[in-house]
Amino acid sequence: MRLEYAHASNYFFFSQLLMRHIEAYIQKHPASENVIFDLRDIYELFKEDFAAITTNLESILNIVDHYKVETLNGDQTLIQSYRIDVKNNALLINFNPESLQRLKSGQSLIEPDPALHEQITANPFMPL
């Protein structure tokens, strides 16, 4: 008897949830240039998926990093940098000022291409 078991977390689903949460935050707090989320709130956002908030969070954030906004200088990422502060149970996000301004003025997010991302993660040393 051969048992095959595979669990593939849906990183793109969680990244989409997080980006919609970030968009809502920006709409409610238009003066902010960065954000600090309590990881317990992200845990609830991810429907209490413990793996998504612990082991897989970095992978989800790597996808979130690739969301862009069209600016006058071309498409630029919305998130300039992020940091997971385990000691204070927080996620700190700094926004790209130009992308943030365009998002606030009604520009839409440009989602990353899942096919390209899968190709990169399958072989990070493969030239594109």
Coordinates of C-alpha atoms in Angstrom, one line a residue, residues 14-128:
F14 CA -3.5 34.4 1.7
S15 CA -1.5 37.1 -0.1
Q16 CA -4.7 38.3 -1.7
L17 CA -6.4 38.4 1.7
L18 CA -3.5 40.3 3.2
M19 CA -3.4 42.8 0.3
R20 CA -7.2 43.5 0.6
H21 CA -6.7 44.0 4.3
I22 CA -3.8 46.5 3.6
E23 CA -6.0 48.3 1.0
A24 CA -8.8 48.7 3.6
Y25 CA -6.3 50.0 6.1
I26 CA -5.0 52.6 3.7
Q27 CA -8.6 53.7 2.9
K28 CA -9.3 54.1 6.6
H29 CA -6.0 55.8 7.4
P30 CA -5.0 57.8 4.4
A31 CA -2.3 59.7 6.2
S32 CA -0.3 56.6 7.1
E33 CA 3.0 55.9 5.3
N34 CA 3.5 52.6 7.1
V35 CA 1.5 50.1 9.1
I36 CA 2.0 47.8 12.1
F37 CA -0.4 44.8 12.3
D38 CA -0.7 42.7 15.3
L39 CA 0.0 39.1 14.2
R40 CA -3.1 37.9 16.1
D41 CA -5.2 40.1 13.6
I42 CA -3.4 38.4 10.7
Y43 CA -4.1 35.0 12.3
E44 CA -7.8 35.9 12.4
L45 CA -7.6 37.2 8.8
F46 CA -6.1 33.9 7.7
K47 CA -9.1 32.0 9.3
E48 CA -6.9 30.8 12.1
D49 CA -4.6 28.8 9.8
F50 CA -1.6 28.4 12.2
A51 CA 0.8 27.3 9.5
A52 CA 0.0 30.4 7.4
I53 CA 0.8 32.8 10.2
T54 CA 4.0 30.9 11.4
T55 CA 5.9 28.7 9.0
N56 CA 4.4 30.0 5.7
L57 CA 4.2 33.7 6.6
E58 CA 7.5 34.6 5.0
S59 CA 6.5 32.9 1.8
I60 CA 3.2 34.7 1.7
L61 CA 4.9 38.0 2.3
N62 CA 7.3 37.2 -0.6
I63 CA 4.3 37.2 -2.9
V64 CA 2.8 40.3 -1.3
D65 CA 6.1 42.0 -2.1
H66 CA 5.3 41.6 -5.8
Y67 CA 2.0 43.5 -5.8
K68 CA 2.5 46.7 -7.9
V69 CA 0.8 50.0 -8.6
E70 CA 1.1 51.8 -11.9
T71 CA 3.0 55.1 -11.3
L72 CA 4.3 57.9 -13.6
N73 CA 7.7 56.1 -13.4
G74 CA 6.3 52.7 -14.4
D75 CA 4.9 49.9 -12.3
Q76 CA 6.4 50.0 -8.7
T77 CA 5.8 47.7 -5.8
L78 CA 3.5 48.9 -3.1
I79 CA 5.6 47.5 -0.2
Q80 CA 9.0 49.0 0.2
S81 CA 10.0 46.7 3.1
Y82 CA 8.5 44.6 5.8
R83 CA 9.7 43.0 9.0
I84 CA 8.2 40.4 11.3
D85 CA 8.8 41.4 14.9
V86 CA 8.4 38.1 16.8
K87 CA 9.2 39.6 20.1
N88 CA 6.3 42.1 19.9
N89 CA 4.1 39.8 17.8
A90 CA 3.8 42.4 15.0
L91 CA 4.2 42.8 11.2
L92 CA 5.7 46.1 10.2
I93 CA 5.2 47.3 6.6
N94 CA 6.7 50.3 5.0
F95 CA 5.1 51.5 1.8
N96 CA 6.7 52.9 -1.4
P97 CA 5.5 56.6 -1.2
E98 CA 4.9 57.0 -4.9
S99 CA 2.9 53.7 -5.2
L100 CA 1.0 54.5 -2.0
Q101 CA 0.0 57.9 -3.3
R102 CA -1.3 56.4 -6.6
L103 CA -3.2 53.7 -4.7
K104 CA -4.8 56.4 -2.6
S105 CA -5.8 58.3 -5.7
G106 CA -7.7 55.3 -7.0
Q107 CA -5.1 53.4 -9.0
S108 CA -5.6 49.6 -8.8
L109 CA -3.2 47.0 -7.6
I110 CA -1.4 44.9 -10.2
E111 CA -1.3 41.3 -8.9
P112 CA 1.8 39.1 -9.5
D113 CA 1.6 36.4 -12.1
P114 CA 1.3 33.0 -10.3
A115 CA 2.8 31.1 -13.2
L116 CA 6.0 33.3 -13.1
H117 CA 6.2 33.0 -9.3
E118 CA 5.9 29.2 -9.4
Q119 CA 8.6 29.1 -12.0
I120 CA 10.9 31.2 -9.8
T121 CA 10.2 29.2 -6.6
A122 CA 10.7 25.9 -8.4
N123 CA 14.2 26.8 -9.5
P124 CA 15.4 30.2 -8.1
F125 CA 18.7 29.9 -10.0
M126 CA 17.0 29.5 -13.4
P127 CA 17.4 32.6 -15.7
L128 CA 14.2 34.2 -16.9

